[in-house]
Each structure stands twice: as structure tokens, then as C-alpha cells.
Amino acid sequence: MVKELIIDSTPEKGVTIALLQDKQLVELNKEQANNNYAVGDIYLGRIKKIMPGLNAAFVDVGYSKDAFLHYLDLGPQVQSLVKLTKLVKNGSYKEKLLNSLRLEKDINKAGKISEVLSRNMLLPVQIAKEPISTKGPRLSSDLSIAGRYIVLVPFSSAVSISKRIKGNAERNRLKKIVESIKPANFGVIIRTVSEGKGVAELQKDLLDTISKWELFTSRLRSVEPAQKVLGEMDRASTILRDILTDEFSHIYVNDQMIYEETRSYVQEISPDLEKIVKLYKHKEPIFEHFGIERQIKAAFGKTVNLHGGAYLVIEHTEALHVIDVNSGNRTANKENQEENALQVNMEAAKEIARQLRLRDMGGIVVIDFIDMHKPANRKELHAHLKQCMATDRARHTILPPSKFGLVQITRQRVRPEMSIVTNEKCPACDGTGEIRSSIVLMDDIENNLSFILQEQNEKDITLCVHPYIYAYVKSGFISRRMKWYFKFGRWIKVKPVSSYYLTEFHFFNGKEVEIKL
């Protein structure tokens, strides 16, 4: 499997990151500029309200709505965190690590939040879920700092290992290494990507996470309530940290600053892969060049077509997603409906696994597959769906088909669902169904072209238009473009851009030409 990462940075849309597997789009991440509530960010929260009925608290972290902190998300050592915060804020704890801190007892798992927290108390909290819809962020005070190979957990001593590392010998080796190098009063979670790594790599990653903790404690002394204490890395670096492997063949970036940052980070975590980071320099938009724009338009929307005529219908609510599988005009194996249903369902399962990652759909997902009567076929479908979702990094659970033929999936939701509207109000006609005539449009283009060439004296002009207008400009024995050549004495390059609406046009000479009237 060949993987590629395409990073598109624009001032209007922020940073959009596309993950391709064998040229197919499987993940799309957006990072808005100044996103202050990303998963992993740590804030100094102030407890605003204690809600005994919910066994939870509402916390001020500077967001427009108070964030939500449940008792089960406090972490067993929350009392030690409260103690450390008080000591650091009053200046009586000078150390950066936890060697001399006497840890408090674990809180009761079935306890009450009013026994632990009180109004106006200061408590460092970590964003567990970003603000979604009308809800504020969801928090956890069970802090952790993620590295590439390990996750550092303060106020603990346990060393745990990813379940995906199967071999007992390898598990024991990694555990012994980490136990010998970790500092006191810190626990460590060993990540899947650490399999086969040596002492030097694990120790470097551990030291990096420890330095982040030291930065956290030093900032905690002076930071004000509701302010960020420690920020997670940007989305591109987070994705690279979690999934970068030798399977990646290219990482393309169209922004010089992000390119330098990405290259530097890849060089730090995996020097052998530094050469795959490349700066995209073509004039064509990067997503257009790699065919991502087309895939986005095809993949998002209510209806998603499959090969062979079958299709999916996807409906969303705030907490529930419903996917209906339809065979459409598929006629293969017409005499054997059971076999045909199995083929369509297997194909749909693969696309559904992709759609869940692509749209980052979380909560409850109910899938209405085509009815199958043989238990063996339903079992095969369930196993195939689990296999297709094995690469999904979000925690999920897949239940077997019910007696009604429905498959239920719960999938972790930590960010707002990726929603891209593919059916939009026409910007050319503003929904009226009527646009300027082609003659008037050609007059507008020609008048602007005349001003740019004769008044602004621009050179090497390229006209970018919708493909239909492109065909109109170039068609005929004496085409429009040929007439412009006779009129202005210059050859005008014309380029089709499929993302433009019908009457949209722009002029470029390396960058977009600004018409200075």
C-alpha cells in the first residue's frame, strides 16, 4: 500500500490535509487558523459550576461556552494534580519533574465530583473533544503527553503496551527498556509504532515528552486561569507523528513555511524519510493537480455511487448517522439474489469504512445492508467490515447484523464531523436559475483584458475560466482567442478550471492580476 500526504494551505480556508492510499482519498483533515481548542491542548481551567445530578462540572477554559468535565474523566490521581497546581502557583514547588512530590491516594471510582472539586478551583485540563455543534469542549484532567513512540502519563508508575503489539518477547523487551529509563512518578504507554525500535529511539522520544512536561510546569507558574498552558502540535505534524511509516512515498506541501516545518519534523522523527517531503510549485491548485478535488466532490454528499451501479444514501443527525445500501441498477448474478446481495454488501462495506474516516463520522452509525438470509453470509460480511475498519485510528465497535439486518457501529468522536456541501446555491445566478448571457460575459472578459494589457501593461496573461467557456473561447474557425490576438497583438493563454462556476473568470501572470481601476 502506497501512502501520500497532500497539504494545501490557503489564507481563506486554512490548512487542509489529504491522506491518499493507492491514490484514493481516505482521510481529509482541516485545521483552521488560530484553532485554540484542538484535542490534546492543556488549559488552566477554573471550575464554574458543580452539577451533582450529572456528577460533572462545567469549567471555564476561555471558550464561549463552559467546557464539560465528567467525574470519570478526572483520572485516579486528580488530587495529586490539584496539589501540584497549588504548589506551583504559590511558588513552593521548584522542580520540573515529580521526583519529590508525594502522590495522593487514588480517588474512589464510584465517588462524587463534589467530594473532589469545588467552585472557583483551578485545575489543569486537557481537551478530549473539540467543540461540536452547540456544545463546548469536553475535558479530561487525566493528563497525557503524546510522543511518536510513547505517551507520557504523569502521577502514575504503570507501563502499558499497545494491544496491537502481539509477540510476548517484544512486549517484554519494550517494557524492560521503558522501565529502566522512565522518571519517577511517571507512567508510560508504549505505542504500536515502537515495535522493533531500539533504546536510543525510545529514550529520545521519552526525553522529548519530558521536556514538554517541564515546559508545562514552568508555564503553569505564570499563566492566568482559562489560558492555554501547553498546545498540541499542528494537525499535519500530529498526523505524521501517528501514522508516518516507510509506506509513505510522498508528502507534498504548497506553502513554504509549512514545508520547512514539515521537513524539519520528519527529519527529527524519521531522518530516512526527509527526502519524500517536497514543495509543490506548479501554478495549478495542488488538490486539482492530484485529483483530490474531484474525489472530494464525488465522496461527500447524500448519495455516494459505487462501482457496478450500487450506491449509498447517507443521512446525518447530531448524534446518529444512517447509511442505506442500495443495489441500484446492478444486474450481475440476477438469478442468484443472495450472491448478488453479498457482493453489493461487501463492496459497500469497504466504501463505508472509507466514508467513516473521510467524514470523521462519530457517535452511532446504523447501516442498513441489503437483506441476506444465510447466516454464513452475514458472518462473512461482519468479518469483512471489521477488516476494512482495522486501519481506522478512531476507537470503534462493530456489532454483528441484527435480526432486522442492521449493523450498528459506535465510533469515537473527538472533532466536528467533516462536512463539505457539494450541492450549493449557484453563485452565478444566486439561485434564480438565470445568468448573464454569454455575449455579455465575453464583453466583460474582453473589456477587462483590454484594460490589463493596454492600461496596466501586463505581460504573459493567462485567462482561467470554466471548461464550458474555455471550449467556447477556443472553438470556431476564427475563435475568440484568435480575434483577441488580432486586436491586442498578443497571444492569450486560456486555461480551464473545473472548480469555477460558469461565469467566473480570473487573469494570472504567475499570480492573480489585480485590476486597478
Coordinates of C-alpha atoms in Angstrom, one line a residue:
M1 CA 0.0 0.0 0.0
V2 CA 1.4 3.4 -1.1
K3 CA 0.5 6.4 1.0
E4 CA 0.8 10.1 0.2
L5 CA 0.0 13.2 2.2
I6 CA -1.0 16.3 0.3
I7 CA -1.1 19.6 2.4
D8 CA -3.0 22.5 0.9
S9 CA -2.6 25.9 2.7
T10 CA -4.7 28.9 1.7
P11 CA -5.4 32.2 3.6
E12 CA -9.1 31.7 3.3
K13 CA -9.5 28.0 4.2
G14 CA -6.6 27.4 6.5
V15 CA -4.7 24.1 6.1
T16 CA -6.4 21.1 4.5
I17 CA -4.6 17.8 4.7
A18 CA -5.5 14.9 2.4
L19 CA -4.3 11.3 3.1
L20 CA -4.2 9.1 0.0
Q21 CA -3.8 5.3 -0.1
D22 CA -3.0 4.0 -3.5
K23 CA -4.2 7.3 -5.0
Q24 CA -7.6 7.1 -3.2
L25 CA -8.6 9.7 -0.7
V26 CA -9.2 8.1 2.7
E27 CA -8.8 11.0 5.2
L28 CA -9.4 14.7 5.0
N29 CA -8.4 17.0 7.9
K30 CA -8.9 20.7 8.2
E31 CA -7.1 23.0 10.5
Q32 CA -8.4 26.5 10.8
A33 CA -6.0 29.3 11.6
N34 CA -5.9 30.0 15.4
N35 CA -7.7 26.8 16.4
N36 CA -7.3 27.2 20.1
Y37 CA -9.3 24.1 21.2
A38 CA -7.6 21.2 19.5
V39 CA -7.5 17.8 21.0
G40 CA -4.5 17.5 23.3
D41 CA -4.3 21.2 24.3
I42 CA -3.9 21.7 28.0
Y43 CA -5.6 24.7 29.7
L44 CA -5.6 26.1 33.2
G45 CA -9.4 25.7 33.9
R46 CA -11.5 27.4 36.6
I47 CA -14.4 25.4 37.9
K48 CA -17.6 27.4 37.3
K49 CA -20.3 25.0 38.3
I50 CA -20.6 21.7 40.1
M51 CA -23.5 19.6 38.8
P52 CA -24.2 16.7 41.3
G53 CA -27.0 15.3 39.2
L54 CA -24.7 14.8 36.3
N55 CA -21.7 14.0 38.5
A56 CA -19.8 16.6 36.4
A57 CA -18.5 20.1 36.4
F58 CA -18.6 23.0 33.9
V59 CA -15.1 24.6 33.5
D60 CA -14.1 27.9 32.1
V61 CA -11.3 27.5 29.6
G62 CA -11.9 30.7 27.7
Y63 CA -14.4 29.3 25.2
S64 CA -17.8 31.0 24.6
K65 CA -19.5 28.1 26.4
D66 CA -18.1 26.4 29.5
A67 CA -16.4 23.1 28.9
F68 CA -17.7 19.8 30.3
L69 CA -15.7 17.6 32.8
H70 CA -17.3 14.3 34.0
Y71 CA -16.2 12.6 37.2
L72 CA -15.0 9.6 35.1
D73 CA -12.6 11.8 33.2
L74 CA -10.9 13.2 36.3
G75 CA -8.3 10.5 36.4
P76 CA -7.4 8.5 39.5
Q77 CA -4.7 10.9 40.5
V78 CA -6.6 14.2 40.2
Q79 CA -5.8 15.1 43.8
S80 CA -2.1 14.9 43.0
L81 CA -2.7 17.3 40.1
V82 CA -4.6 19.7 42.3
K83 CA -1.8 19.6 44.8
L84 CA 0.9 20.2 42.2
T85 CA -1.1 23.1 40.8
K86 CA -1.4 24.8 44.2
L87 CA 2.3 24.3 45.0
V88 CA 3.5 25.6 41.6
K89 CA 1.2 28.6 41.7
N90 CA 2.3 29.7 45.2
G91 CA 6.0 29.2 44.3
S92 CA 6.8 26.4 46.8
Y93 CA 7.5 23.7 44.2
K94 CA 10.6 24.5 42.2
E95 CA 11.3 21.1 40.5
K96 CA 10.3 20.5 36.9
L97 CA 9.7 16.7 37.4
L98 CA 7.8 14.9 40.1
N99 CA 10.6 13.2 42.0
S100 CA 9.9 14.9 45.3
L101 CA 6.1 15.1 45.0
R102 CA 4.3 12.8 47.4
L103 CA 1.4 11.4 45.4
E104 CA -2.1 11.4 46.9
K105 CA -4.4 8.4 47.1
D106 CA -6.5 7.5 44.0
I107 CA -10.0 8.8 44.1
N108 CA -12.9 6.4 44.5
K109 CA -14.2 5.2 41.1
A110 CA -17.8 5.4 42.3
G111 CA -17.3 8.8 44.1
K112 CA -19.0 12.1 43.7
I113 CA -17.4 15.1 41.9
S114 CA -18.4 17.4 44.8
E115 CA -16.1 15.5 47.0
V116 CA -13.1 16.3 44.7
L117 CA -13.7 19.6 43.1
S118 CA -15.2 22.9 44.4
R119 CA -16.3 26.1 42.7
N120 CA -13.5 28.5 41.6
M121 CA -10.9 25.8 42.0
L122 CA -8.0 26.0 39.5
L123 CA -7.4 22.7 37.6
P124 CA -5.2 21.9 34.5
V125 CA -7.5 20.2 32.0
Q126 CA -6.9 18.6 28.6
I127 CA -9.2 18.9 25.5
A128 CA -10.6 15.4 24.9
K129 CA -13.2 16.5 22.4
E130 CA -13.3 19.7 20.4
P131 CA -16.4 22.0 20.4
I132 CA -19.0 20.3 18.4
S133 CA -22.3 21.9 17.2
T134 CA -23.8 23.8 20.2
K135 CA -21.6 22.0 22.8
G136 CA -18.4 23.3 24.3
P137 CA -15.2 21.3 24.6
R138 CA -15.2 18.0 26.6
L139 CA -12.3 17.8 29.1
S140 CA -10.2 15.4 30.9
S141 CA -7.9 16.1 33.9
D142 CA -6.1 12.7 33.4
L143 CA -3.3 14.5 31.5
S144 CA -1.0 12.8 29.0
I145 CA 1.6 14.0 26.6
A146 CA 1.9 12.1 23.3
G147 CA 5.2 11.4 21.6
R148 CA 5.9 9.3 18.5
Y149 CA 6.7 6.0 20.2
I150 CA 5.3 6.6 23.8
V151 CA 2.7 8.5 25.7
L152 CA 3.9 10.1 29.0
V153 CA 1.3 9.9 31.9
P154 CA 2.2 11.9 35.0
F155 CA 1.2 10.8 38.5
S156 CA 1.5 7.1 37.6
S157 CA 4.1 4.4 37.6
A158 CA 2.5 1.9 35.2
V159 CA 4.0 0.8 31.9
S160 CA 1.4 -0.4 29.5
I161 CA 1.8 -1.6 25.9
S162 CA -0.4 -1.3 22.8
K163 CA -2.5 -4.4 22.3
R164 CA -1.5 -4.4 18.6
I165 CA 2.0 -5.5 19.6
K166 CA 1.4 -9.3 19.8
G167 CA 4.7 -11.0 20.4
N168 CA 5.4 -11.6 24.2
A169 CA 9.1 -11.4 23.6
E170 CA 8.8 -8.0 22.0
R171 CA 6.4 -6.8 24.7
N172 CA 8.7 -7.8 27.4
R173 CA 11.7 -6.2 25.7
L174 CA 9.9 -2.8 25.3
K175 CA 8.6 -2.9 28.8
K176 CA 12.1 -3.5 30.3
I177 CA 13.6 -0.7 28.2
V178 CA 11.0 1.8 29.2
E179 CA 11.0 0.8 32.9
S180 CA 14.8 1.4 33.0
I181 CA 14.7 4.9 31.6
K182 CA 11.4 6.5 32.7
P183 CA 11.5 9.1 35.6
A184 CA 9.8 8.5 39.0
N185 CA 6.1 9.2 39.3
F186 CA 5.5 9.0 35.5
G187 CA 3.7 6.2 33.7
V188 CA 4.3 5.3 30.0
I189 CA 2.0 3.9 27.3
I190 CA 4.1 2.2 24.6
R191 CA 2.6 2.9 21.2
T192 CA 2.3 0.4 18.3
V193 CA 4.9 2.2 16.2
S194 CA 7.6 1.5 18.8
E195 CA 7.7 -2.2 17.8
G196 CA 11.3 -3.1 16.8
K197 CA 12.7 0.2 18.0
G198 CA 15.9 0.4 20.0
V199 CA 16.8 2.1 23.3
A200 CA 18.2 5.2 21.7
E201 CA 15.0 6.0 19.7
L202 CA 12.7 5.3 22.7
Q203 CA 14.9 7.3 25.1
K204 CA 15.0 10.3 22.7
D205 CA 11.2 10.3 22.4
L206 CA 10.8 10.0 26.2
L207 CA 13.2 12.9 26.7
D208 CA 11.1 15.0 24.2
T209 CA 7.9 14.3 26.1
I210 CA 9.6 15.0 29.4
S211 CA 10.8 18.4 28.0
K212 CA 7.1 19.2 27.2
W213 CA 6.1 18.4 30.7
E214 CA 8.9 20.7 32.0
L215 CA 7.6 23.4 29.7
F216 CA 4.1 22.8 31.1
T217 CA 5.2 23.2 34.8
S218 CA 7.2 26.3 34.0
R219 CA 4.3 28.0 32.2
L220 CA 1.8 26.9 34.9
R221 CA 3.5 29.3 37.4
S222 CA 2.6 32.4 35.4
V223 CA -0.4 31.5 33.2
E224 CA -3.8 33.0 34.1
P225 CA -7.0 31.0 34.5
A226 CA -8.7 30.0 31.3
Q227 CA -5.5 30.3 29.3
K228 CA -3.6 27.7 27.3
V229 CA -0.7 26.2 29.2
L230 CA 0.6 23.7 26.6
G231 CA -0.5 23.3 23.0
E232 CA -0.7 20.1 20.9
M233 CA 1.2 20.2 17.6
D234 CA -0.4 21.3 14.4
R235 CA -2.7 18.8 12.7
A236 CA -0.1 18.0 9.9
S237 CA 2.6 17.1 12.5
T238 CA 0.1 15.2 14.6
I239 CA -0.9 13.0 11.6
L240 CA 2.8 12.5 10.7
R241 CA 3.6 11.6 14.3
D242 CA 0.9 9.0 14.5
I243 CA 1.0 7.3 11.0
L244 CA 4.3 8.1 9.3
T245 CA 5.8 4.8 8.1
D246 CA 8.0 3.5 5.3
E247 CA 4.8 3.1 3.2
F248 CA 4.7 6.8 2.6
S249 CA 6.1 7.7 -0.8
H250 CA 5.5 11.5 -1.0
I251 CA 4.5 14.4 1.2
Y252 CA 3.6 17.4 -1.0
V253 CA 3.1 20.9 0.6
N254 CA 2.2 24.1 -1.3
D255 CA 3.3 26.6 1.4
Q256 CA 7.0 27.4 2.0
M257 CA 6.7 27.9 5.8
I258 CA 4.7 24.7 6.3
Y259 CA 7.1 22.8 4.0
E260 CA 10.0 23.9 6.2
E261 CA 8.2 22.9 9.4
T262 CA 7.1 19.5 8.0
R263 CA 10.5 18.7 6.6
S264 CA 12.2 19.6 9.9
Y265 CA 9.7 17.5 11.8
V266 CA 10.1 14.5 9.5
Q267 CA 13.9 14.9 9.8
E268 CA 13.6 14.8 13.5
I269 CA 11.3 11.7 13.9
S270 CA 12.4 9.7 10.8
P271 CA 15.5 11.1 9.0
D272 CA 15.4 8.4 6.3
L273 CA 12.0 9.9 5.0
E274 CA 13.1 13.5 4.9
K275 CA 13.6 13.3 1.1
I276 CA 9.9 12.4 0.5
V277 CA 8.8 15.9 1.7
K278 CA 8.5 18.1 -1.4
L279 CA 7.5 21.7 -2.1
Y280 CA 4.7 21.9 -4.7
K281 CA 5.5 24.8 -7.1
H282 CA 3.0 24.3 -10.0
K283 CA 0.5 27.1 -10.8
E284 CA -2.4 24.6 -10.8
P285 CA -4.1 24.3 -7.4
I286 CA -2.5 21.4 -5.5
F287 CA -5.8 19.5 -5.0
E288 CA -6.7 19.9 -8.6
H289 CA -3.3 18.6 -9.7
F290 CA -3.5 15.4 -7.7
G291 CA -7.2 14.8 -8.5
I292 CA -8.3 15.3 -4.9
E293 CA -10.9 18.0 -5.7
R294 CA -12.7 15.6 -7.9
Q295 CA -12.7 12.9 -5.2
I296 CA -14.0 15.3 -2.6
K297 CA -16.9 16.3 -4.8
A298 CA -17.7 12.6 -5.5
A299 CA -17.3 11.3 -1.9
F300 CA -19.2 14.0 0.0
G301 CA -22.9 14.4 -0.3
K302 CA -26.1 12.5 0.4
T303 CA -25.6 9.9 -2.3
V304 CA -22.3 8.0 -2.9
N305 CA -22.0 5.9 -6.0
L306 CA -20.2 2.5 -6.0
H307 CA -18.8 0.6 -8.9
G308 CA -21.4 -1.5 -10.8
G309 CA -24.4 0.7 -10.2
A310 CA -24.9 0.3 -6.5
Y311 CA -24.9 3.3 -4.2
L312 CA -25.1 4.5 -0.6
V313 CA -27.5 7.0 0.9
I314 CA -26.0 8.8 3.9
E315 CA -28.1 10.8 6.4
H316 CA -26.8 12.7 9.4
T317 CA -28.2 14.0 12.7
E318 CA -26.1 15.4 15.6
A319 CA -25.5 12.0 17.3
L320 CA -26.7 9.4 14.8
H321 CA -25.7 8.6 11.2
V322 CA -27.8 6.3 9.0
I323 CA -26.4 4.6 5.9
D324 CA -28.6 2.8 3.4
V325 CA -27.1 0.3 0.9
N326 CA -28.9 0.1 -2.4
S327 CA -28.2 -2.2 -5.3
G328 CA -29.4 0.4 -7.8
N329 CA -29.3 -0.8 -11.4
R330 CA -26.9 -3.6 -10.7
T331 CA -27.9 -6.7 -12.7
A332 CA -24.9 -9.1 -12.1
N333 CA -26.0 -12.5 -10.9
K334 CA -29.6 -11.7 -11.4
E335 CA -30.6 -15.3 -10.9
N336 CA -29.0 -15.6 -7.5
Q337 CA -30.2 -12.7 -5.3
E338 CA -28.3 -13.9 -2.3
E339 CA -25.0 -13.9 -4.0
N340 CA -25.7 -10.6 -5.6
A341 CA -26.7 -9.1 -2.2
L342 CA -23.4 -10.4 -0.7
Q343 CA -21.3 -8.9 -3.5
V344 CA -23.0 -5.5 -3.1
N345 CA -22.7 -5.5 0.7
M346 CA -19.1 -6.5 0.6
E347 CA -18.3 -3.6 -1.8
A348 CA -20.5 -1.2 0.3
A349 CA -18.6 -2.3 3.5
K350 CA -15.3 -1.2 2.0
E351 CA -16.7 2.2 0.9
I352 CA -18.5 2.7 4.3
A353 CA -15.2 2.2 6.2
R354 CA -13.6 4.8 3.9
Q355 CA -16.5 7.2 4.4
L356 CA -16.4 7.0 8.2
R357 CA -12.7 8.0 8.1
L358 CA -13.2 10.6 5.4
R359 CA -16.1 12.4 7.0
D360 CA -14.8 11.6 10.6
M361 CA -18.3 10.4 11.5
G362 CA -18.6 9.7 15.2
G363 CA -21.3 8.6 17.6
I364 CA -23.7 5.9 16.5
V365 CA -23.7 4.7 12.9
V366 CA -26.6 2.4 11.7
I367 CA -26.1 0.7 8.4
D368 CA -29.0 -1.0 6.5
F369 CA -27.3 -3.5 4.3
I370 CA -29.2 -5.5 1.7
D371 CA -31.0 -8.4 3.3
M372 CA -29.2 -11.7 3.3
H373 CA -30.8 -14.9 4.5
K374 CA -27.8 -17.2 5.0
P375 CA -26.1 -16.8 8.4
A376 CA -22.7 -17.6 6.9
N377 CA -23.0 -14.6 4.5
R378 CA -23.9 -12.3 7.4
K379 CA -21.0 -13.6 9.4
E380 CA -18.7 -13.1 6.3
L381 CA -20.0 -9.5 5.9
H382 CA -19.3 -8.7 9.6
A383 CA -15.8 -10.0 9.4
H384 CA -15.1 -8.1 6.2
L385 CA -16.4 -4.8 7.7
K386 CA -14.1 -5.3 10.7
Q387 CA -11.2 -6.0 8.4
C388 CA -11.9 -2.8 6.4
M389 CA -12.0 -0.7 9.5
A390 CA -8.9 -2.2 11.1
T391 CA -6.8 0.8 9.8
D392 CA -9.2 3.3 11.4
R393 CA -7.3 5.1 14.2
A394 CA -10.5 6.2 16.0
R395 CA -11.8 3.7 18.6
H396 CA -14.8 1.8 17.3
T397 CA -17.1 -1.1 18.0
I398 CA -18.9 -3.1 15.3
L399 CA -21.9 -5.2 16.3
P400 CA -23.0 -8.2 14.2
P401 CA -26.0 -7.8 12.0
S402 CA -29.3 -7.7 13.9
K403 CA -32.3 -9.8 13.1
F404 CA -33.5 -6.8 11.0
G405 CA -30.3 -6.9 9.0
L406 CA -28.9 -3.7 10.6
V407 CA -25.3 -3.3 11.6
Q408 CA -24.6 -0.8 14.4
I409 CA -21.2 0.9 14.8
T410 CA -20.1 3.2 17.6
R411 CA -17.1 5.3 16.6
Q412 CA -15.1 7.8 18.7
R413 CA -15.9 11.4 18.0
V414 CA -13.3 14.0 19.2
R415 CA -13.7 16.6 16.5
P416 CA -16.6 18.1 14.5
E417 CA -17.6 15.9 11.5
M418 CA -16.0 16.8 8.3
S419 CA -18.9 18.3 6.3
I420 CA -18.4 19.6 2.7
V421 CA -21.5 20.8 0.9
T422 CA -21.4 19.5 -2.7
N423 CA -24.8 20.9 -3.8
E424 CA -24.6 24.7 -3.4
K425 CA -26.6 27.7 -4.2
C426 CA -25.4 28.8 -7.6
P427 CA -23.1 31.8 -7.1
A428 CA -23.6 32.9 -10.7
C429 CA -27.4 33.2 -10.6
D430 CA -27.9 33.4 -6.8
G431 CA -30.5 30.6 -7.1
T432 CA -32.7 32.3 -9.7
G433 CA -31.8 29.9 -12.5
E434 CA -30.8 32.8 -14.8
I435 CA -27.3 34.1 -15.6
R436 CA -25.8 36.7 -17.8
S437 CA -25.8 35.9 -21.5
S438 CA -22.6 34.5 -23.0
I439 CA -22.3 37.6 -25.2
V440 CA -22.3 39.9 -22.1
L441 CA -19.8 37.6 -20.4
M442 CA -17.5 37.7 -23.4
D443 CA -17.7 41.6 -23.4
D444 CA -16.8 41.6 -19.7
I445 CA -13.8 39.4 -20.3
E446 CA -12.7 41.4 -23.3
N447 CA -13.0 44.7 -21.6
N448 CA -11.0 43.5 -18.6
L449 CA -8.4 42.0 -20.9
S450 CA -8.1 45.3 -22.8
F451 CA -7.6 47.2 -19.6
I452 CA -5.0 44.8 -18.2
L453 CA -3.0 44.7 -21.5
Q454 CA -3.2 48.3 -22.6
E455 CA -3.6 50.3 -19.3
Q456 CA -1.7 48.1 -16.8
N457 CA 0.7 46.8 -19.5
E458 CA 0.7 43.2 -18.0
K459 CA 2.8 40.5 -19.8
D460 CA 2.2 36.8 -20.3
I461 CA -1.5 36.8 -19.3
T462 CA -3.4 33.5 -18.7
L463 CA -7.2 33.6 -18.6
C464 CA -8.7 31.0 -16.3
V465 CA -12.4 30.1 -17.0
H466 CA -14.9 27.3 -16.6
P467 CA -14.4 24.4 -19.0
Y468 CA -17.5 25.3 -21.0
I469 CA -16.3 28.9 -21.5
Y470 CA -12.9 27.5 -22.3
A471 CA -14.4 25.4 -25.1
Y472 CA -16.4 28.4 -26.4
V473 CA -13.3 30.7 -26.5
K474 CA -11.2 28.2 -28.4
S475 CA -13.9 26.9 -30.8
G476 CA -14.6 28.0 -34.4
F477 CA -12.6 28.8 -37.5
I478 CA -11.8 32.2 -36.2
S479 CA -12.0 31.7 -32.5
R480 CA -12.4 34.3 -29.8
R481 CA -8.8 33.8 -28.8
M482 CA -7.7 34.4 -32.4
K483 CA -9.7 37.6 -32.5
W484 CA -8.0 38.8 -29.3
Y485 CA -4.7 38.1 -30.9
F486 CA -5.5 40.3 -33.9
K487 CA -7.0 43.0 -31.6
F488 CA -4.3 43.2 -28.9
G489 CA -1.3 41.8 -30.8
R490 CA -0.6 39.2 -28.1
W491 CA -1.4 35.6 -27.7
I492 CA -3.6 35.0 -24.6
K493 CA -3.3 31.6 -22.9
V494 CA -6.6 30.2 -21.8
K495 CA -6.9 27.5 -19.1
P496 CA -10.0 25.5 -17.9
V497 CA -10.6 25.2 -14.1
S498 CA -13.3 22.8 -13.2
S499 CA -13.9 24.3 -9.8
Y500 CA -15.0 27.7 -11.3
Y501 CA -18.7 28.4 -11.7
L502 CA -19.9 29.0 -15.2
T503 CA -19.4 32.8 -15.4
E504 CA -16.3 33.0 -13.2
F505 CA -13.0 34.2 -14.7
H506 CA -9.6 35.3 -13.5
F507 CA -6.4 36.6 -15.0
F508 CA -3.0 35.4 -14.0
N509 CA 0.7 36.2 -14.7
G510 CA 2.3 34.0 -12.1
K511 CA -0.2 35.3 -9.5
E512 CA -3.7 36.7 -10.0
V513 CA -3.7 40.0 -11.7
E514 CA -5.4 42.8 -9.7
I515 CA -7.4 45.1 -11.9
K516 CA -6.5 48.7 -10.6
L517 CA -9.4 50.8 -11.8

